[in-house]
CSV table of N, CA and C in Angstrom, one decimal:
chain,number,residue,atom,x,y,z
N,1058,MET,N,50.2,113.9,-207.6
N,1058,MET,CA,49.1,114.5,-206.7
N,1058,MET,C,48.2,115.3,-207.6
N,1059,GLU,N,46.9,115.0,-207.6
N,1059,GLU,CA,46.0,115.7,-208.4
N,1059,GLU,C,45.8,117.2,-207.8
N,1060,LYS,N,45.8,118.1,-208.8
N,1060,LYS,CA,45.7,119.5,-208.5
N,1060,LYS,C,44.3,119.8,-207.9
N,1061,GLN,N,44.2,120.5,-206.8
N,1061,GLN,CA,42.9,120.8,-206.2
N,1061,GLN,C,42.4,122.1,-206.9
N,1062,ILE,N,41.2,122.0,-207.4
N,1062,ILE,CA,40.6,123.2,-208.0
N,1062,ILE,C,39.8,123.9,-207.0
N,1063,ARG,N,40.1,125.1,-206.7
N,1063,ARG,CA,39.3,125.9,-205.8
N,1063,ARG,C,38.1,126.5,-206.5
N,1064,ALA,N,37.0,126.5,-205.9
N,1064,ALA,CA,35.8,127.1,-206.5
N,1064,ALA,C,36.0,128.6,-206.4
N,1065,ILE,N,36.0,129.3,-207.6
N,1065,ILE,CA,36.2,130.7,-207.6
N,1065,ILE,C,35.1,131.4,-208.5
N,1066,CYS,N,34.9,132.6,-208.3
N,1066,CYS,CA,34.0,133.3,-209.1
N,1066,CYS,C,34.8,134.3,-209.9
N,1067,PRO,N,34.8,134.1,-211.2
N,1067,PRO,CA,35.7,134.9,-212.1
N,1067,PRO,C,35.4,136.4,-212.0
N,1068,GLU,N,34.1,136.7,-211.8
N,1068,GLU,CA,33.7,138.1,-211.6
N,1068,GLU,C,34.4,138.7,-210.4
N,1069,LYS,N,34.5,137.9,-209.3
N,1069,LYS,CA,35.2,138.5,-208.1
N,1069,LYS,C,36.6,138.7,-208.3
N,1070,VAL,N,37.3,137.7,-209.0
N,1070,VAL,CA,38.7,137.9,-209.3
N,1070,VAL,C,38.9,139.1,-210.1
N,1071,PHE,N,38.1,139.3,-211.2
N,1071,PHE,CA,38.2,140.5,-212.0
N,1071,PHE,C,38.1,141.7,-211.2
N,1072,LYS,N,37.1,141.7,-210.3
N,1072,LYS,CA,36.8,142.9,-209.4
N,1072,LYS,C,38.0,143.2,-208.5
N,1073,ILE,N,38.7,142.2,-208.1
N,1073,ILE,CA,39.9,142.4,-207.3
N,1073,ILE,C,40.9,143.2,-208.1
N,1074,PHE,N,41.1,142.8,-209.3
N,1074,PHE,CA,42.1,143.4,-210.2
N,1074,PHE,C,41.7,144.8,-210.7
N,1075,ASP,N,40.4,145.0,-210.9
N,1075,ASP,CA,39.9,146.2,-211.5
N,1075,ASP,C,39.7,147.3,-210.4
N,1076,ILE,N,40.8,147.8,-209.9
N,1076,ILE,CA,40.8,148.6,-208.7
N,1076,ILE,C,39.9,149.9,-208.9
N,1077,ASN,N,40.0,150.6,-210.1
N,1077,ASN,CA,39.2,151.8,-210.2
N,1077,ASN,C,37.8,151.5,-210.7
N,1078,ARG,N,37.4,150.3,-210.9
N,1078,ARG,CA,36.0,149.9,-211.3
N,1078,ARG,C,35.6,150.5,-212.6
N,1079,ASP,N,36.4,150.6,-213.6
N,1079,ASP,CA,36.0,151.2,-214.8
N,1079,ASP,C,35.8,150.0,-215.9
N,1080,GLY,N,35.9,148.8,-215.4
N,1080,GLY,CA,35.6,147.7,-216.3
N,1080,GLY,C,36.8,147.3,-217.2
N,1081,ILE,N,37.9,147.9,-217.0
N,1081,ILE,CA,39.2,147.7,-217.7
N,1081,ILE,C,40.3,147.5,-216.7
N,1082,ILE,N,41.2,146.5,-216.9
N,1082,ILE,CA,42.3,146.4,-216.1
N,1082,ILE,C,43.5,147.1,-216.8
N,1083,ASP,N,44.0,148.1,-216.2
N,1083,ASP,CA,45.1,148.8,-216.8
N,1083,ASP,C,46.4,148.7,-215.9
N,1084,GLU,N,47.4,149.4,-216.3
N,1084,GLU,CA,48.7,149.3,-215.6
N,1084,GLU,C,48.6,149.7,-214.1
N,1085,SER,N,47.9,150.8,-213.8
N,1085,SER,CA,47.8,151.2,-212.4
N,1085,SER,C,46.9,150.2,-211.6
N,1086,ASP,N,46.0,149.5,-212.2
N,1086,ASP,CA,45.2,148.4,-211.5
N,1086,ASP,C,46.1,147.3,-211.2
N,1087,LEU,N,46.9,146.9,-212.1
N,1087,LEU,CA,47.9,145.7,-211.9
N,1087,LEU,C,48.8,146.1,-210.8
N,1088,LYS,N,49.5,147.2,-210.9
N,1088,LYS,CA,50.5,147.6,-209.9
N,1088,LYS,C,49.9,147.6,-208.5
N,1089,PHE,N,48.8,148.2,-208.4
N,1089,PHE,CA,48.1,148.2,-207.0
N,1089,PHE,C,47.8,146.8,-206.6
N,1090,THR,N,47.2,146.0,-207.5
N,1090,THR,CA,46.9,144.7,-207.0
N,1090,THR,C,48.1,143.9,-206.6
N,1091,PHE,N,49.1,143.9,-207.4
N,1091,PHE,CA,50.4,143.2,-207.0
N,1091,PHE,C,50.9,143.7,-205.7
N,1092,THR,N,50.9,145.0,-205.5
N,1092,THR,CA,51.4,145.6,-204.2
N,1092,THR,C,50.5,145.1,-203.0
N,1093,SER,N,49.2,145.1,-203.2
N,1093,SER,CA,48.3,144.7,-202.1
N,1093,SER,C,48.4,143.2,-201.8
N,1094,LEU,N,48.9,142.5,-202.8
N,1094,LEU,CA,49.1,141.0,-202.6
N,1094,LEU,C,50.5,140.7,-202.1
N,1095,GLY,N,51.3,141.7,-201.8
N,1095,GLY,CA,52.6,141.5,-201.3
N,1095,GLY,C,53.7,141.4,-202.3
N,1096,GLU,N,53.4,141.6,-203.6
N,1096,GLU,CA,54.4,141.5,-204.6
N,1096,GLU,C,54.8,143.0,-204.9
N,1097,MET,N,55.8,143.4,-204.0
N,1097,MET,CA,56.3,144.8,-204.1
N,1097,MET,C,57.2,145.1,-205.2
N,1098,ASN,N,57.9,144.1,-205.7
N,1098,ASN,CA,59.0,144.3,-206.7
N,1098,ASN,C,58.6,144.0,-208.1
N,1099,VAL,N,57.4,144.1,-208.5
N,1099,VAL,CA,57.0,143.9,-209.9
N,1099,VAL,C,57.3,145.2,-210.7
N,1100,SER,N,58.2,145.1,-211.6
N,1100,SER,CA,58.7,146.2,-212.4
N,1100,SER,C,57.7,146.8,-213.3
N,1101,GLU,N,57.9,148.1,-213.6
N,1101,GLU,CA,56.9,148.7,-214.6
N,1101,GLU,C,57.0,148.0,-215.9
N,1102,ASP,N,58.2,147.5,-216.3
N,1102,ASP,CA,58.3,146.8,-217.6
N,1102,ASP,C,57.6,145.5,-217.6
N,1103,LYS,N,57.6,144.8,-216.4
N,1103,LYS,CA,56.8,143.5,-216.4
N,1103,LYS,C,55.3,143.8,-216.5
N,1104,ILE,N,54.9,144.9,-215.8
N,1104,ILE,CA,53.5,145.2,-215.9
N,1104,ILE,C,53.0,145.6,-217.3
N,1105,LYS,N,53.9,146.4,-217.9
N,1105,LYS,CA,53.6,146.8,-219.3
N,1105,LYS,C,53.6,145.5,-220.2
N,1106,LYS,N,54.5,144.6,-220.0
N,1106,LYS,CA,54.5,143.4,-220.8
N,1106,LYS,C,53.2,142.6,-220.6
N,1107,MET,N,52.7,142.5,-219.3
N,1107,MET,CA,51.5,141.7,-219.0
N,1107,MET,C,50.3,142.4,-219.7
N,1108,ILE,N,50.3,143.7,-219.7
N,1108,ILE,CA,49.2,144.4,-220.4
N,1108,ILE,C,49.3,144.2,-221.9
N,1109,SER,N,50.5,144.2,-222.4
N,1109,SER,CA,50.7,144.1,-223.9
N,1109,SER,C,50.3,142.7,-224.4
N,1110,GLU,N,50.2,141.7,-223.5
N,1110,GLU,CA,49.9,140.4,-223.9
N,1110,GLU,C,48.4,140.2,-224.4
N,1111,SER,N,47.6,141.3,-224.1
N,1111,SER,CA,46.2,141.3,-224.5
N,1111,SER,C,46.2,142.1,-225.8
N,1112,PRO,N,45.6,141.6,-226.9
N,1112,PRO,CA,45.5,142.4,-228.1
N,1112,PRO,C,44.5,143.5,-228.0
N,1113,LYS,N,43.7,143.6,-226.9
N,1113,LYS,CA,42.7,144.7,-226.8
N,1113,LYS,C,42.7,145.1,-225.3
N,1114,PRO,N,42.0,146.2,-224.9
N,1114,PRO,CA,41.9,146.5,-223.5
N,1114,PRO,C,41.4,145.3,-222.7
N,1115,ILE,N,41.9,145.1,-221.5
N,1115,ILE,CA,41.6,144.0,-220.7
N,1115,ILE,C,40.3,144.2,-219.9
N,1116,ASP,N,39.2,143.9,-220.7
N,1116,ASP,CA,37.9,143.9,-220.0
N,1116,ASP,C,37.7,142.5,-219.4
N,1117,PHE,N,36.5,142.2,-218.9
N,1117,PHE,CA,36.3,140.8,-218.3
N,1117,PHE,C,36.6,139.7,-219.2
N,1118,ASP,N,36.1,139.7,-220.4
N,1118,ASP,CA,36.3,138.6,-221.4
N,1118,ASP,C,37.8,138.4,-221.7
N,1119,ALA,N,38.5,139.5,-221.9
N,1119,ALA,CA,39.9,139.5,-222.2
N,1119,ALA,C,40.7,138.9,-221.0
N,1120,PHE,N,40.3,139.3,-219.8
N,1120,PHE,CA,40.9,138.8,-218.6
N,1120,PHE,C,40.8,137.4,-218.5
N,1121,VAL,N,39.6,136.8,-218.7
N,1121,VAL,CA,39.4,135.4,-218.6
N,1121,VAL,C,40.2,134.6,-219.6
N,1122,SER,N,40.3,135.2,-220.8
N,1122,SER,CA,41.1,134.5,-221.9
N,1122,SER,C,42.6,134.5,-221.6
N,1123,LEU,N,43.1,135.5,-220.8
N,1123,LEU,CA,44.5,135.6,-220.5
N,1123,LEU,C,44.9,134.4,-219.6
N,1124,PHE,N,43.9,133.8,-218.9
N,1124,PHE,CA,44.3,132.7,-218.0
N,1124,PHE,C,44.7,131.4,-218.7
N,1125,GLU,N,44.4,131.3,-220.0
N,1125,GLU,CA,44.7,130.1,-220.7
N,1125,GLU,C,46.2,129.9,-220.7
N,1126,ASP,N,46.6,128.6,-220.3
N,1126,ASP,CA,48.0,128.1,-220.3
N,1126,ASP,C,48.9,129.0,-219.4
N,1127,LYS,N,48.3,129.7,-218.4
N,1127,LYS,CA,49.1,130.5,-217.5
N,1127,LYS,C,48.7,130.1,-216.1
N,1128,GLU,N,49.6,130.4,-215.2
N,1128,GLU,CA,49.3,130.3,-213.7
N,1128,GLU,C,49.9,131.6,-213.2
N,1129,MET,N,49.1,132.1,-212.2
N,1129,MET,CA,49.5,133.3,-211.5
N,1129,MET,C,50.3,132.9,-210.3
N,1130,GLU,N,51.3,133.7,-210.0
N,1130,GLU,CA,52.2,133.3,-208.8
N,1130,GLU,C,52.1,134.5,-207.9
N,1131,PHE,N,51.6,134.2,-206.7
N,1131,PHE,CA,51.6,135.2,-205.6
N,1131,PHE,C,52.2,134.5,-204.4
N,1132,ASP,N,52.3,135.3,-203.3
N,1132,ASP,CA,52.8,134.8,-202.1
N,1132,ASP,C,51.9,133.6,-201.7
N,1133,SER,N,52.4,132.6,-200.9
N,1133,SER,CA,51.6,131.5,-200.5
N,1133,SER,C,50.6,132.0,-199.5
N,1134,GLU,N,49.6,131.2,-199.3
N,1134,GLU,CA,48.6,131.6,-198.3
N,1134,GLU,C,49.2,131.7,-196.9
N,1135,MET,N,50.1,130.8,-196.6
N,1135,MET,CA,50.8,130.9,-195.3
N,1135,MET,C,51.6,132.1,-195.1
N,1136,ASP,N,52.3,132.6,-196.2
N,1136,ASP,CA,53.0,133.8,-196.1
N,1136,ASP,C,52.1,135.0,-195.9
N,1137,LEU,N,51.0,135.1,-196.5
N,1137,LEU,CA,50.0,136.1,-196.3
N,1137,LEU,C,49.5,136.1,-194.9
N,1138,ILE,N,49.1,134.9,-194.4
N,1138,ILE,CA,48.6,134.7,-193.1
N,1138,ILE,C,49.6,135.2,-192.0
N,1139,LYS,N,50.9,134.8,-192.3
N,1139,LYS,CA,52.0,135.2,-191.4
N,1139,LYS,C,52.1,136.8,-191.4
N,1140,ALA,N,52.0,137.4,-192.5
N,1140,ALA,CA,52.1,138.9,-192.6
N,1140,ALA,C,50.9,139.5,-191.8
N,1141,PHE,N,49.7,139.0,-192.1
N,1141,PHE,CA,48.6,139.6,-191.3
N,1141,PHE,C,48.6,139.3,-189.9
N,1142,SER,N,49.2,138.2,-189.5
N,1142,SER,CA,49.2,137.8,-188.1
N,1142,SER,C,50.0,138.8,-187.2
N,1143,LYS,N,50.8,139.6,-187.8
N,1143,LYS,CA,51.6,140.6,-187.0
N,1143,LYS,C,50.6,141.6,-186.3
N,1144,TRP,N,49.4,141.8,-186.9
N,1144,TRP,CA,48.4,142.6,-186.3
N,1144,TRP,C,47.5,141.9,-185.3
N,1145,ASP,N,47.6,140.6,-185.3
N,1145,ASP,CA,46.7,139.7,-184.5
N,1145,ASP,C,47.4,139.5,-183.1
N,1146,LYS,N,47.3,140.5,-182.2
N,1146,LYS,CA,47.9,140.4,-180.9
N,1146,LYS,C,47.3,139.3,-180.0
N,1147,LYS,N,46.1,138.9,-180.2
N,1147,LYS,CA,45.4,137.9,-179.4
N,1147,LYS,C,45.4,136.5,-180.1
N,1148,ASN,N,46.1,136.4,-181.2
N,1148,ASN,CA,46.1,135.1,-181.9
N,1148,ASN,C,44.7,134.5,-182.1
N,1149,SER,N,43.8,135.4,-182.5
N,1149,SER,CA,42.4,135.0,-182.6
N,1149,SER,C,41.9,134.7,-184.1
N,1150,GLY,N,42.8,135.1,-185.1
N,1150,GLY,CA,42.4,134.9,-186.4
N,1150,GLY,C,41.6,136.1,-187.0
N,1151,PHE,N,41.5,137.2,-186.1
N,1151,PHE,CA,40.7,138.4,-186.5
N,1151,PHE,C,41.6,139.6,-186.3
N,1152,LEU,N,41.4,140.6,-187.2
N,1152,LEU,CA,42.1,141.9,-187.0
N,1152,LEU,C,41.1,143.0,-186.8
N,1153,ASP,N,41.5,143.9,-185.9
N,1153,ASP,CA,40.6,145.1,-185.7
N,1153,ASP,C,40.7,145.9,-187.0
N,1154,GLU,N,39.6,146.1,-187.7
N,1154,GLU,CA,39.6,146.8,-189.0
N,1154,GLU,C,40.1,148.2,-188.9
N,1155,GLU,N,39.7,148.9,-187.9
N,1155,GLU,CA,40.2,150.3,-187.7
N,1155,GLU,C,41.7,150.4,-187.5
N,1156,GLU,N,42.2,149.5,-186.7
N,1156,GLU,CA,43.7,149.5,-186.5
N,1156,GLU,C,44.4,149.2,-187.8
N,1157,LEU,N,43.9,148.2,-188.5
N,1157,LEU,CA,44.6,147.8,-189.8
N,1157,LEU,C,44.6,149.0,-190.8
N,1158,ARG,N,43.4,149.7,-190.9
N,1158,ARG,CA,43.3,150.8,-191.7
N,1158,ARG,C,44.2,151.9,-191.3
N,1159,THR,N,44.3,152.2,-190.0
N,1159,THR,CA,45.2,153.3,-189.6
N,1159,THR,C,46.7,152.9,-190.0
N,1160,ASP,N,47.1,151.7,-189.7
N,1160,ASP,CA,48.5,151.3,-190.0
N,1160,ASP,C,48.8,151.4,-191.5
N,1161,ILE,N,47.9,150.9,-192.3
N,1161,ILE,CA,48.3,150.9,-193.7
N,1161,ILE,C,48.1,152.2,-194.4
N,1162,THR,N,47.5,153.2,-193.7
N,1162,THR,CA,47.5,154.5,-194.3
N,1162,THR,C,48.5,155.4,-193.6
N,1163,SER,N,49.2,154.9,-192.6
N,1163,SER,CA,50.2,155.7,-191.9
N,1163,SER,C,51.6,155.3,-192.0
N,1164,TYR,N,51.9,154.1,-192.3
N,1164,TYR,CA,53.3,153.5,-192.2
N,1164,TYR,C,53.7,152.9,-193.6
N,1165,GLY,N,54.9,152.8,-193.8
N,1165,GLY,CA,55.5,152.1,-195.0
N,1165,GLY,C,55.0,152.8,-196.3
N,1166,ASP,N,54.7,151.9,-197.3
N,1166,ASP,CA,54.1,152.4,-198.5
N,1166,ASP,C,52.6,152.7,-198.2
N,1167,ARG,N,52.4,153.9,-197.8
N,1167,ARG,CA,51.1,154.3,-197.3
N,1167,ARG,C,50.0,154.2,-198.4
N,1168,PHE,N,48.9,153.6,-198.0
N,1168,PHE,CA,47.7,153.6,-198.9
N,1168,PHE,C,46.9,154.9,-198.7
N,1169,THR,N,46.2,155.3,-199.7
N,1169,THR,CA,45.2,156.4,-199.5
N,1169,THR,C,44.0,155.7,-198.8
N,1170,GLU,N,43.1,156.6,-198.3
N,1170,GLU,CA,41.8,156.0,-197.8
N,1170,GLU,C,41.0,155.3,-198.9
N,1171,LYS,N,41.0,155.9,-200.1
N,1171,LYS,CA,40.3,155.2,-201.2
N,1171,LYS,C,40.9,153.8,-201.5
N,1172,ASP,N,42.3,153.8,-201.6
N,1172,ASP,CA,43.0,152.6,-201.9
N,1172,ASP,C,42.7,151.5,-200.8
N,1173,THR,N,42.7,152.0,-199.5
N,1173,THR,CA,42.4,151.1,-198.4
N,1173,THR,C,41.0,150.5,-198.5
N,1174,ASP,N,40.0,151.4,-198.9
N,1174,ASP,CA,38.7,150.9,-199.0
N,1174,ASP,C,38.6,149.8,-200.1
N,1175,ARG,N,39.3,150.1,-201.2
N,1175,ARG,CA,39.3,149.1,-202.3
N,1175,ARG,C,40.0,147.8,-201.9
N,1176,ALA,N,41.1,147.9,-201.3
N,1176,ALA,CA,41.9,146.7,-200.8
N,1176,ALA,C,41.1,145.8,-199.9
N,1177,LEU,N,40.3,146.5,-199.0
N,1177,LEU,CA,39.6,145.7,-198.0
N,1177,LEU,C,38.2,145.4,-198.4
N,1178,GLU,N,37.8,145.9,-199.5
N,1178,GLU,CA,36.4,145.7,-200.0
N,1178,GLU,C,35.9,144.3,-199.9
N,1179,GLU,N,36.7,143.3,-200.2
N,1179,GLU,CA,36.3,141.9,-200.2
N,1179,GLU,C,36.6,141.2,-198.9
N,1180,ALA,N,37.2,141.9,-198.0
N,1180,ALA,CA,37.6,141.3,-196.7
N,1180,ALA,C,36.3,140.9,-195.9
N,1181,PRO,N,36.3,139.6,-195.4
N,1181,PRO,CA,35.2,139.2,-194.6
N,1181,PRO,C,35.1,139.9,-193.3
N,1182,LEU,N,34.1,140.7,-193.1
N,1182,LEU,CA,34.0,141.4,-191.8
N,1182,LEU,C,33.1,140.7,-190.8
N,1183,CYS,N,33.4,140.8,-189.5
N,1183,CYS,CA,32.7,140.2,-188.5
N,1183,CYS,C,32.5,141.3,-187.4
N,1184,ASP,N,31.6,141.1,-186.5
N,1184,ASP,CA,31.5,142.0,-185.4
N,1184,ASP,C,31.9,141.2,-184.1
N,1185,GLN,N,32.9,141.8,-183.5
N,1185,GLN,CA,33.4,141.2,-182.2
N,1185,GLN,C,33.3,142.2,-181.1
N,1186,ASN,N,32.4,142.0,-180.2
N,1186,ASN,CA,32.2,143.0,-179.1
N,1186,ASN,C,32.0,144.4,-179.6
N,1187,GLY,N,31.2,144.5,-180.6
N,1187,GLY,CA,30.8,145.8,-181.1
N,1187,GLY,C,31.8,146.5,-182.0
N,1188,LYS,N,32.9,145.8,-182.3
N,1188,LYS,CA,34.0,146.3,-183.2
N,1188,LYS,C,34.1,145.6,-184.5
N,1189,PRO,N,34.2,146.3,-185.6
N,1189,PRO,CA,34.3,145.5,-186.9
N,1189,PRO,C,35.7,144.9,-186.9
N,1190,THR,N,35.7,143.6,-187.2
N,1190,THR,CA,37.0,142.9,-187.4
N,1190,THR,C,37.0,142.2,-188.7
N,1191,ILE,N,38.3,141.8,-189.1
N,1191,ILE,CA,38.4,141.1,-190.4
N,1191,ILE,C,38.9,139.7,-190.1
N,1192,ASP,N,38.3,138.7,-190.7
N,1192,ASP,CA,38.7,137.3,-190.6
N,1192,ASP,C,39.8,137.2,-191.6
N,1193,TYR,N,41.1,137.4,-191.2
N,1193,TYR,CA,42.2,137.5,-192.1
N,1193,TYR,C,42.6,136.1,-192.6
N,1194,ILE,N,42.3,135.1,-192.0
N,1194,ILE,CA,42.6,133.8,-192.5
N,1194,ILE,C,41.7,133.5,-193.7
N,1195,GLU,N,40.4,133.8,-193.6
N,1195,GLU,CA,39.5,133.6,-194.7
N,1195,GLU,C,39.9,134.5,-195.8
N,1196,PHE,N,40.2,135.8,-195.5
N,1196,PHE,CA,40.6,136.8,-196.5
N,1196,PHE,C,41.8,136.3,-197.3
N,1197,CYS,N,42.9,135.8,-196.6
N,1197,CYS,CA,44.1,135.2,-197.3
N,1197,CYS,C,43.7,134.0,-198.1
N,1198,SER,N,42.8,133.2,-197.6
N,1198,SER,CA,42.3,132.1,-198.4
N,1198,SER,C,41.6,132.5,-199.7
N,1199,ASN,N,40.8,133.6,-199.6
N,1199,ASN,CA,40.1,134.1,-200.8
N,1199,ASN,C,41.2,134.7,-201.7
N,1200,LEU,N,42.2,135.5,-201.2
N,1200,LEU,CA,43.2,136.0,-202.1
N,1200,LEU,C,44.0,134.9,-202.8
N,1201,CYS,N,44.3,133.9,-202.1
N,1201,CYS,CA,45.1,132.8,-202.6
N,1201,CYS,C,44.3,131.9,-203.5
N,1202,GLY,N,43.0,132.1,-203.6
N,1202,GLY,CA,42.2,131.4,-204.6
N,1202,GLY,C,42.6,131.8,-206.0
N,1203,LEU,N,43.4,132.8,-206.0
N,1203,LEU,CA,44.0,133.3,-207.3
N,1203,LEU,C,45.2,132.4,-207.8
N,1204,GLN,N,45.7,131.7,-206.8
N,1204,GLN,CA,46.9,130.9,-207.2
N,1204,GLN,C,46.5,129.7,-208.1
N,1205,ASN,N,47.4,129.5,-209.0
N,1205,ASN,CA,47.3,128.3,-209.9
N,1205,ASN,C,46.0,128.2,-210.6
N,1206,ILE,N,45.4,129.3,-210.9
N,1206,ILE,CA,44.1,129.3,-211.7
N,1206,ILE,C,44.4,129.3,-213.1
N,1207,THR,N,43.8,128.4,-213.9
N,1207,THR,CA,43.9,128.4,-215.3
N,1207,THR,C,42.5,128.7,-215.9
N,1208,LYS,N,42.5,129.0,-217.2
N,1208,LYS,CA,41.2,129.3,-217.8
N,1208,LYS,C,40.2,128.2,-217.6
N,1209,THR,N,40.7,126.9,-217.6
N,1209,THR,CA,39.8,125.8,-217.4
N,1209,THR,C,39.1,125.9,-216.0
N,1210,ASP,N,39.9,126.3,-215.0
N,1210,ASP,CA,39.4,126.4,-213.6
N,1210,ASP,C,38.2,127.5,-213.6
N,1211,VAL,N,38.5,128.6,-214.3
N,1211,VAL,CA,37.6,129.7,-214.3
N,1211,VAL,C,36.3,129.3,-214.9
N,1212,PHE,N,36.4,128.6,-216.1
N,1212,PHE,CA,35.2,128.2,-216.8
N,1212,PHE,C,34.5,127.1,-216.0
N,1213,HIS,N,35.2,126.2,-215.4
N,1213,HIS,CA,34.6,125.2,-214.6
N,1213,HIS,C,33.7,125.8,-213.5
N,1214,GLU,N,34.2,126.8,-212.8
N,1214,GLU,CA,33.3,127.4,-211.8
N,1214,GLU,C,32.2,128.2,-212.4
N,1215,ARG,N,32.5,128.9,-213.5
N,1215,ARG,CA,31.4,129.7,-214.1
N,1215,ARG,C,30.3,128.8,-214.7
N,1216,CYS,N,30.7,127.7,-215.3
N,1216,CYS,CA,29.7,126.7,-215.8
N,1216,CYS,C,28.9,126.1,-214.7
N,1217,THR,N,29.6,125.7,-213.6
N,1217,THR,CA,28.9,125.1,-212.5
N,1217,THR,C,27.9,126.0,-211.9
N,1218,ARG,N,28.3,127.3,-211.7
N,1218,ARG,CA,27.4,128.3,-211.1
N,1218,ARG,C,26.2,128.5,-212.0
N,1219,ASP,N,26.5,128.7,-213.4
N,1219,ASP,CA,25.4,129.0,-214.3
N,1219,ASP,C,24.4,127.8,-214.4
N,1220,SER,N,24.9,126.6,-214.2
N,1220,SER,CA,24.0,125.4,-214.3
N,1220,SER,C,23.1,125.4,-213.1
N,1221,ARG,N,23.6,125.9,-211.9
N,1221,ARG,CA,22.8,125.9,-210.7
N,1221,ARG,C,21.6,126.9,-210.8
N,1222,LYS,N,21.8,128.0,-211.6
N,1222,LYS,CA,20.8,129.0,-211.8
N,1222,LYS,C,19.6,128.5,-212.6
N,1223,GLN,N,19.8,127.5,-213.5
N,1223,GLN,CA,18.8,127.0,-214.3
N,1223,GLN,C,17.8,126.0,-213.6
């Protein structure tokens, strides 16, 4: 079966990982990203090893080059949808943004308001009856666009997008 290449924007993927927006992905950025993607058991040693694989600080160019011959493994799209669906009482495919924010800042591994803002920054927002809601199925699809990405995929999308600009 031929691998389906998802159209991705490498800048958006980098932005998802660069939590503190300093242009460099460091250990705290990786830890937060893995946690927000449902990978709670990534050890400090594994994160340090990932960071050490880059001969220089992981800026955008170094980030793209790290994709070569690697695939990233995260929860499947269906696992993420299933997790988010627990908030979807009406089975509508949408979550009340305020309720989700309250829950993730109040229970379990509590996020700070700042962390919550960053985690939901790329979430597709909609207005439903005057309330901001998140299309969590699209959000999960966007997050899972990170699965099975190789350097070739990143450059394919980048080149395609750049050629459209000309």
